[in-house]
Structures are given as structure tokens and as C-alpha cells.
């Protein structure tokens, strides 16, 4: 039912009819009348105004920097495509037909080798979220075609590229590349050990403040102020017990000592800092968005550099990245029999998530036990009286 007005047109003197508002969401109890069309709040012009200060704040982006960069790049490509059509199409707000046509266009490009299904899915999701909330197009046909293409793509040998799992043996090789007599080596060694120990995403690691890490005699108490799944920014605090291989306590003390010498150990200052070759603080005056914090991409480059030095840029045909520390720790815990609920808590996945099992458990195929080996050679002896087939 479309939004409509119900008019009381009973016989009687000519009076202004009472109008009621009814739409597909209206629910009326026995004897209850619909809301009257003239029963509106007594708003005035001032009720729709905000201050210049409010407007300035609302104009500031409320998304993460990386999210904005990715969204803007995707939107520009969509706007250019719309402008190139004959006749041109309106990109914002766009119709379902325009949205669907662009999705099919990207799928055709993907089938020719330019994209994988998940990439097109991300592009279309960004465009849909960019549209005005009340004017968003129907994405169902594009999603259906994506599901079909993904199925065909997988059947043809397509594979999602994921980071390698930097499990403890490989992590130790990377740690050995850190010259812990230098400030850079001290920072990198602590960064590797902490990222593995607390399953940090790279942006979580880059956003840590000095006050987020407390040192105890037996380990670290680490607070992750916000994360991908922590929409309300409630934060998550974990105790990470020290181990002889990670040496978290001694490495944390060493790095905080470096920060103290650099005059950069204030509670609200970033935990990880960019350094010059000589170990001084890098000049960040032009970093207007991240300020003194390192970028997640810079942390990723350091980890890849150390993996290259260790001779393991790839593990099991998967590239080592900052995410490899998160995957490696989870993979090691799976092998140790750690329950999913505990891994979800440590990795800051939602409590009901199975991502830690379905995506982040990445054991090397070589050396895995084959369950078929439990069947004896030649099979089990046939019991007497069993008929032969």
C-alpha cells in the first residue's frame, strides 16, 4: 500500500474533512483511528536549524581515513562511468537500473581477469552505502549475479589471496633480523612480539598509545581502545603472559626506555613512532591526519622487510604481511586446542563469529595428518559370514 490519506466523507454540513495518514506500516487496534494528517508537532523554522559550529563538526568525516580513501576512489570510478554513458546517468542518487548496470559492468570486467568477485562486492557495497539512505537502490540482482560468478570462479580454480600465517617458528626468524642494539631494532622486535601476542590488526597496532600498555612482572596488560568489530569503541583489555620466546616484558621495557630518551613517552603519545636511520624521531609536521602515529601501511612495510631479510617473504605460496601475525597466532592456538570463544576474545572478533576458524586458521598443508591414515592398510578384516558384494 502506498502512503495515503483516509477521508471521512460522511453526509452532513460541508465542513473541512478530517484526513488521516495510512501507509503499509500502519497497525491499528480495535476501535483505534489512524493518526490525523493535521496532528503534526508544532515545529517552527528554528527547529530545523543547527549552529555554524554544529555544521562544521558534521562536515568532518566520521569514517576511518583508510575507509574514506577507498570509498572516494570507488565513487570517482562510478561517477566517471555514469558520465560516460550515452546519455549520461545520475550517480547520486542513482536508480536501481544504474546501480545494477554498473555492477554487471564490473562483473564482466572481472570475468576478463581484472577483478575477483570479492573486490566487485566491496566496490558495490561502498557505492550503495554512499547513496542517500532514503534513496538507496535495490542491490538484490547484483548480489545474485555476484554469487553465481563467485561459484563459477571458484569451480574454475579461483582462490582468495590471503596473508600467510606467521606462526612461532617463522616469527622467531623475523625477530632474529631485529638488531636490538639499535632503536629501530628495539621498536621492531617489540612490535612483532606484541602484534603476535595480542592478534593485532595493523591499524589497532598503529593506534596504540603509551598508556594502553602496562608492564607487570609476568606480562603485559594491553588495552585496544577500538577495533573493527567494536562499533561503540568500548575497548578491550587483555593480559598477555610473558614467554621466553616472545620476551614481551623485556622488549616493552626496552622500547619505552627509547621513547623516554626521545621525550616521547607521554601517556597519550603514540606507542609506535617513525624513526630516522639514526634512531631519532621522524619529522611528522606534514602528517596532518595521523599526526605522530605511524600509518598502518608503514607497519606493514616494516614487517614485510623483516620477512624478506629472514628469507620468508612467502609461506606456503602466501605473502607475509602485517596480518600474518594475527593469522599466525590464531593458527598456533588452534593447533594447541584453544577454544574458539577464547580466540574470539583475544582477537576481538565478535563472540558468535567463526571467522577465526574459517578464515584465520591457516596451517601449512605439508605435514598435516591425513585422517585416512587411521584406516589400516588393506582395510579392516571381513567378519565371518559377511556376504561378498
PDB file of C-alpha atoms in Angstrom, residues 53-226:
ATOM      1  CA  UNK A  53      29.709  25.124  14.966  1.00  0.00           C
ATOM      2  CA  UNK A  54      27.422  22.084  14.644  1.00  0.00           C
ATOM      3  CA  UNK A  55      27.568  22.319  10.837  1.00  0.00           C
ATOM      4  CA  UNK A  56      31.355  22.454  10.875  1.00  0.00           C
ATOM      5  CA  UNK A  57      31.524  19.343  13.070  1.00  0.00           C
ATOM      6  CA  UNK A  58      29.035  17.454  10.934  1.00  0.00           C
ATOM      7  CA  UNK A  59      31.062  18.309   7.832  1.00  0.00           C
ATOM      8  CA  UNK A  60      34.036  16.452   9.323  1.00  0.00           C
ATOM      9  CA  UNK A  61      34.240  12.831   8.107  1.00  0.00           C
ATOM     10  CA  UNK A  62      33.092  10.199  10.593  1.00  0.00           C
ATOM     11  CA  UNK A  63      34.857   7.290   8.887  1.00  0.00           C
ATOM     12  CA  UNK A  64      38.394   5.952   9.253  1.00  0.00           C
ATOM     13  CA  UNK A  65      40.975   7.538   6.948  1.00  0.00           C
ATOM     14  CA  UNK A  66      41.574   4.328   5.001  1.00  0.00           C
ATOM     15  CA  UNK A  67      37.817   3.781   4.615  1.00  0.00           C
ATOM     16  CA  UNK A  68      37.414   7.298   3.201  1.00  0.00           C
ATOM     17  CA  UNK A  69      40.276   6.798   0.729  1.00  0.00           C
ATOM     18  CA  UNK A  70      38.824   3.523  -0.540  1.00  0.00           C
ATOM     19  CA  UNK A  71      35.274   4.888  -0.724  1.00  0.00           C
ATOM     20  CA  UNK A  72      36.286   8.048  -2.577  1.00  0.00           C
ATOM     21  CA  UNK A  73      38.302   6.084  -5.127  1.00  0.00           C
ATOM     22  CA  UNK A  74      35.368   3.731  -5.773  1.00  0.00           C
ATOM     23  CA  UNK A  75      32.880   6.598  -6.009  1.00  0.00           C
ATOM     24  CA  UNK A  76      35.062   8.506  -8.504  1.00  0.00           C
ATOM     25  CA  UNK A  77      35.170   5.469 -10.792  1.00  0.00           C
ATOM     26  CA  UNK A  78      31.377   5.127 -10.566  1.00  0.00           C
ATOM     27  CA  UNK A  79      30.813   8.831 -11.286  1.00  0.00           C
ATOM     28  CA  UNK A  80      33.128   8.670 -14.305  1.00  0.00           C
ATOM     29  CA  UNK A  81      31.273   5.637 -15.647  1.00  0.00           C
ATOM     30  CA  UNK A  82      27.914   7.388 -15.202  1.00  0.00           C
ATOM     31  CA  UNK A  83      29.217  10.498 -17.020  1.00  0.00           C
ATOM     32  CA  UNK A  84      30.488   8.398 -19.941  1.00  0.00           C
ATOM     33  CA  UNK A  85      27.116   6.764 -20.614  1.00  0.00           C
ATOM     34  CA  UNK A  86      25.058   7.995 -23.549  1.00  0.00           C
ATOM     35  CA  UNK A  87      23.010   9.703 -22.343  1.00  0.00           C
ATOM     36  CA  UNK A  88      24.807  10.296 -19.008  1.00  0.00           C
ATOM     37  CA  UNK A  89      23.321   8.755 -15.867  1.00  0.00           C
ATOM     38  CA  UNK A  90      22.854  10.339 -12.450  1.00  0.00           C
ATOM     39  CA  UNK A  91      25.337   8.891  -9.941  1.00  0.00           C
ATOM     40  CA  UNK A  92      23.871  10.357  -6.721  1.00  0.00           C
ATOM     41  CA  UNK A  93      21.230   9.382  -6.013  1.00  0.00           C
ATOM     42  CA  UNK A  94      21.277   6.617  -8.598  1.00  0.00           C
ATOM     43  CA  UNK A  95      18.437   4.391  -9.691  1.00  0.00           C
ATOM     44  CA  UNK A  96      18.379   0.634  -9.233  1.00  0.00           C
ATOM     45  CA  UNK A  97      18.839   0.293 -13.004  1.00  0.00           C
ATOM     46  CA  UNK A  98      22.026   2.409 -12.933  1.00  0.00           C
ATOM     47  CA  UNK A  99      23.380   0.540  -9.909  1.00  0.00           C
ATOM     48  CA  UNK A 100      22.642  -2.837 -11.492  1.00  0.00           C
ATOM     49  CA  UNK A 101      24.120  -1.864 -14.866  1.00  0.00           C
ATOM     50  CA  UNK A 102      27.353  -0.734 -13.225  1.00  0.00           C
ATOM     51  CA  UNK A 103      27.533  -3.927 -11.178  1.00  0.00           C
ATOM     52  CA  UNK A 104      27.143  -6.053 -14.300  1.00  0.00           C
ATOM     53  CA  UNK A 105      29.786  -3.899 -15.997  1.00  0.00           C
ATOM     54  CA  UNK A 106      32.271  -4.651 -13.193  1.00  0.00           C
ATOM     55  CA  UNK A 107      31.394  -8.358 -13.233  1.00  0.00           C
ATOM     56  CA  UNK A 108      32.131  -8.508 -16.972  1.00  0.00           C
ATOM     57  CA  UNK A 109      35.480  -6.813 -16.344  1.00  0.00           C
ATOM     58  CA  UNK A 110      36.108  -9.281 -13.533  1.00  0.00           C
ATOM     59  CA  UNK A 111      35.408 -12.266 -15.758  1.00  0.00           C
ATOM     60  CA  UNK A 112      38.059 -10.957 -18.143  1.00  0.00           C
ATOM     61  CA  UNK A 113      40.592 -11.105 -15.312  1.00  0.00           C
ATOM     62  CA  UNK A 114      40.588  -7.542 -13.970  1.00  0.00           C
ATOM     63  CA  UNK A 115      38.819  -8.221 -10.638  1.00  0.00           C
ATOM     64  CA  UNK A 116      37.911 -11.086  -8.326  1.00  0.00           C
ATOM     65  CA  UNK A 117      34.332 -11.452  -7.007  1.00  0.00           C
ATOM     66  CA  UNK A 118      35.085 -10.135  -3.513  1.00  0.00           C
ATOM     67  CA  UNK A 119      36.601  -6.948  -4.959  1.00  0.00           C
ATOM     68  CA  UNK A 120      33.496  -6.202  -7.015  1.00  0.00           C
ATOM     69  CA  UNK A 121      31.370  -6.942  -3.952  1.00  0.00           C
ATOM     70  CA  UNK A 122      33.335  -4.384  -1.934  1.00  0.00           C
ATOM     71  CA  UNK A 123      33.028  -1.768  -4.691  1.00  0.00           C
ATOM     72  CA  UNK A 124      29.265  -2.180  -4.953  1.00  0.00           C
ATOM     73  CA  UNK A 125      28.840  -2.103  -1.166  1.00  0.00           C
ATOM     74  CA  UNK A 126      30.727   1.212  -0.959  1.00  0.00           C
ATOM     75  CA  UNK A 127      28.568   2.738  -3.696  1.00  0.00           C
ATOM     76  CA  UNK A 128      25.380   1.528  -2.008  1.00  0.00           C
ATOM     77  CA  UNK A 129      26.417   2.974   1.375  1.00  0.00           C
ATOM     78  CA  UNK A 130      27.374   6.273  -0.305  1.00  0.00           C
ATOM     79  CA  UNK A 131      23.842   6.757  -1.630  1.00  0.00           C
ATOM     80  CA  UNK A 132      21.295   8.799   0.410  1.00  0.00           C
ATOM     81  CA  UNK A 133      19.722   6.489   2.958  1.00  0.00           C
ATOM     82  CA  UNK A 134      16.160   7.066   1.723  1.00  0.00           C
ATOM     83  CA  UNK A 135      17.122   6.662  -1.945  1.00  0.00           C
ATOM     84  CA  UNK A 136      19.371   3.608  -1.914  1.00  0.00           C
ATOM     85  CA  UNK A 137      18.938   1.258  -4.881  1.00  0.00           C
ATOM     86  CA  UNK A 138      17.867  -2.369  -4.665  1.00  0.00           C
ATOM     87  CA  UNK A 139      21.111  -4.416  -4.685  1.00  0.00           C
ATOM     88  CA  UNK A 140      19.488  -7.852  -4.930  1.00  0.00           C
ATOM     89  CA  UNK A 141      20.107  -8.518  -8.634  1.00  0.00           C
ATOM     90  CA  UNK A 142      23.771  -7.515  -8.448  1.00  0.00           C
ATOM     91  CA  UNK A 143      24.294  -9.673  -5.364  1.00  0.00           C
ATOM     92  CA  UNK A 144      22.657 -12.628  -7.091  1.00  0.00           C
ATOM     93  CA  UNK A 145      24.914 -12.280 -10.129  1.00  0.00           C
ATOM     94  CA  UNK A 146      27.933 -11.956  -7.819  1.00  0.00           C
ATOM     95  CA  UNK A 147      27.040 -15.192  -6.031  1.00  0.00           C
ATOM     96  CA  UNK A 148      26.733 -17.009  -9.352  1.00  0.00           C
ATOM     97  CA  UNK A 149      30.035 -15.621 -10.629  1.00  0.00           C
ATOM     98  CA  UNK A 150      31.800 -16.471  -7.355  1.00  0.00           C
ATOM     99  CA  UNK A 151      30.604 -20.077  -7.634  1.00  0.00           C
ATOM    100  CA  UNK A 152      31.829 -20.366 -11.250  1.00  0.00           C
ATOM    101  CA  UNK A 153      35.079 -18.572 -10.352  1.00  0.00           C
ATOM    102  CA  UNK A 154      35.826 -20.999  -7.512  1.00  0.00           C
ATOM    103  CA  UNK A 155      34.984 -24.001  -9.701  1.00  0.00           C
ATOM    104  CA  UNK A 156      37.471 -22.713 -12.302  1.00  0.00           C
ATOM    105  CA  UNK A 157      40.275 -22.603  -9.718  1.00  0.00           C
ATOM    106  CA  UNK A 158      39.824 -19.090  -8.339  1.00  0.00           C
ATOM    107  CA  UNK A 159      41.262 -18.538  -4.889  1.00  0.00           C
ATOM    108  CA  UNK A 160      41.044 -15.628  -2.460  1.00  0.00           C
ATOM    109  CA  UNK A 161      44.521 -14.269  -1.776  1.00  0.00           C
ATOM    110  CA  UNK A 162      45.135 -14.292   1.968  1.00  0.00           C
ATOM    111  CA  UNK A 163      48.201 -13.444   4.001  1.00  0.00           C
ATOM    112  CA  UNK A 164      50.494 -16.194   5.213  1.00  0.00           C
ATOM    113  CA  UNK A 165      50.322 -17.366   8.827  1.00  0.00           C
ATOM    114  CA  UNK A 166      53.437 -16.197  10.688  1.00  0.00           C
ATOM    115  CA  UNK A 167      53.483 -18.953  13.294  1.00  0.00           C
ATOM    116  CA  UNK A 168      56.045 -19.045  16.104  1.00  0.00           C
ATOM    117  CA  UNK A 169      58.879 -20.740  14.150  1.00  0.00           C
ATOM    118  CA  UNK A 170      58.629 -18.150  11.372  1.00  0.00           C
ATOM    119  CA  UNK A 171      58.128 -15.311  13.851  1.00  0.00           C
ATOM    120  CA  UNK A 172      61.390 -16.257  15.556  1.00  0.00           C
ATOM    121  CA  UNK A 173      63.206 -15.986  12.231  1.00  0.00           C
ATOM    122  CA  UNK A 174      61.842 -12.457  11.781  1.00  0.00           C
ATOM    123  CA  UNK A 175      62.792 -11.485  15.338  1.00  0.00           C
ATOM    124  CA  UNK A 176      66.339 -12.625  14.658  1.00  0.00           C
ATOM    125  CA  UNK A 177      66.562  -9.933  11.955  1.00  0.00           C
ATOM    126  CA  UNK A 178      65.956  -7.165  14.507  1.00  0.00           C
ATOM    127  CA  UNK A 179      69.191  -5.560  15.701  1.00  0.00           C
ATOM    128  CA  UNK A 180      68.117  -4.912  19.277  1.00  0.00           C
ATOM    129  CA  UNK A 181      71.183  -2.764  19.932  1.00  0.00           C
ATOM    130  CA  UNK A 182      69.520  -0.028  17.847  1.00  0.00           C
ATOM    131  CA  UNK A 183      66.354   1.976  18.442  1.00  0.00           C
ATOM    132  CA  UNK A 184      64.764   0.730  15.215  1.00  0.00           C
ATOM    133  CA  UNK A 185      65.548  -2.887  16.077  1.00  0.00           C
ATOM    134  CA  UNK A 186      64.148  -2.491  19.602  1.00  0.00           C
ATOM    135  CA  UNK A 187      60.947  -0.999  18.205  1.00  0.00           C
ATOM    136  CA  UNK A 188      60.546  -3.652  15.512  1.00  0.00           C
ATOM    137  CA  UNK A 189      61.143  -6.566  17.896  1.00  0.00           C
ATOM    138  CA  UNK A 190      58.545  -5.286  20.367  1.00  0.00           C
ATOM    139  CA  UNK A 191      56.125  -4.545  17.527  1.00  0.00           C
ATOM    140  CA  UNK A 192      56.399  -8.112  16.172  1.00  0.00           C
ATOM    141  CA  UNK A 193      56.033  -9.737  19.595  1.00  0.00           C
ATOM    142  CA  UNK A 194      53.082  -7.571  20.633  1.00  0.00           C
ATOM    143  CA  UNK A 195      51.214  -7.934  17.330  1.00  0.00           C
ATOM    144  CA  UNK A 196      51.522 -11.710  17.561  1.00  0.00           C
ATOM    145  CA  UNK A 197      50.732 -11.892  21.278  1.00  0.00           C
ATOM    146  CA  UNK A 198      47.564  -9.804  21.072  1.00  0.00           C
ATOM    147  CA  UNK A 199      46.479 -10.692  17.500  1.00  0.00           C
ATOM    148  CA  UNK A 200      46.527  -7.041  16.488  1.00  0.00           C
ATOM    149  CA  UNK A 201      45.167  -5.730  13.230  1.00  0.00           C
ATOM    150  CA  UNK A 202      47.700  -3.301  11.816  1.00  0.00           C
ATOM    151  CA  UNK A 203      45.568  -0.199  12.446  1.00  0.00           C
ATOM    152  CA  UNK A 204      44.981  -1.331  16.048  1.00  0.00           C
ATOM    153  CA  UNK A 205      48.740  -1.616  16.464  1.00  0.00           C
ATOM    154  CA  UNK A 206      49.360   1.789  14.884  1.00  0.00           C
ATOM    155  CA  UNK A 207      46.718   3.455  17.082  1.00  0.00           C
ATOM    156  CA  UNK A 208      48.045   2.180  20.426  1.00  0.00           C
ATOM    157  CA  UNK A 209      49.078   4.857  22.927  1.00  0.00           C
ATOM    158  CA  UNK A 210      51.765   4.551  25.585  1.00  0.00           C
ATOM    159  CA  UNK A 211      49.058   4.405  28.269  1.00  0.00           C
ATOM    160  CA  UNK A 212      47.464   1.387  26.546  1.00  0.00           C
ATOM    161  CA  UNK A 213      50.332  -0.903  27.645  1.00  0.00           C
ATOM    162  CA  UNK A 214      51.042  -1.618  31.316  1.00  0.00           C
ATOM    163  CA  UNK A 215      54.002  -3.771  32.293  1.00  0.00           C
ATOM    164  CA  UNK A 216      53.768  -6.282  35.130  1.00  0.00           C
ATOM    165  CA  UNK A 217      56.337  -8.747  36.395  1.00  0.00           C
ATOM    166  CA  UNK A 218      54.709 -11.605  34.469  1.00  0.00           C
ATOM    167  CA  UNK A 219      53.355  -9.973  31.341  1.00  0.00           C
ATOM    168  CA  UNK A 220      51.592  -7.031  29.741  1.00  0.00           C
ATOM    169  CA  UNK A 221      48.114  -5.597  30.212  1.00  0.00           C
ATOM    170  CA  UNK A 222      47.130  -4.210  26.810  1.00  0.00           C
ATOM    171  CA  UNK A 223      44.036  -2.140  26.047  1.00  0.00           C
ATOM    172  CA  UNK A 224      42.850  -1.895  22.459  1.00  0.00           C
ATOM    173  CA  UNK A 225      40.756   1.272  22.541  1.00  0.00           C
ATOM    174  CA  UNK A 226      38.736   0.499  19.429  1.00  0.00           C
TER     175      UNK A 226
END
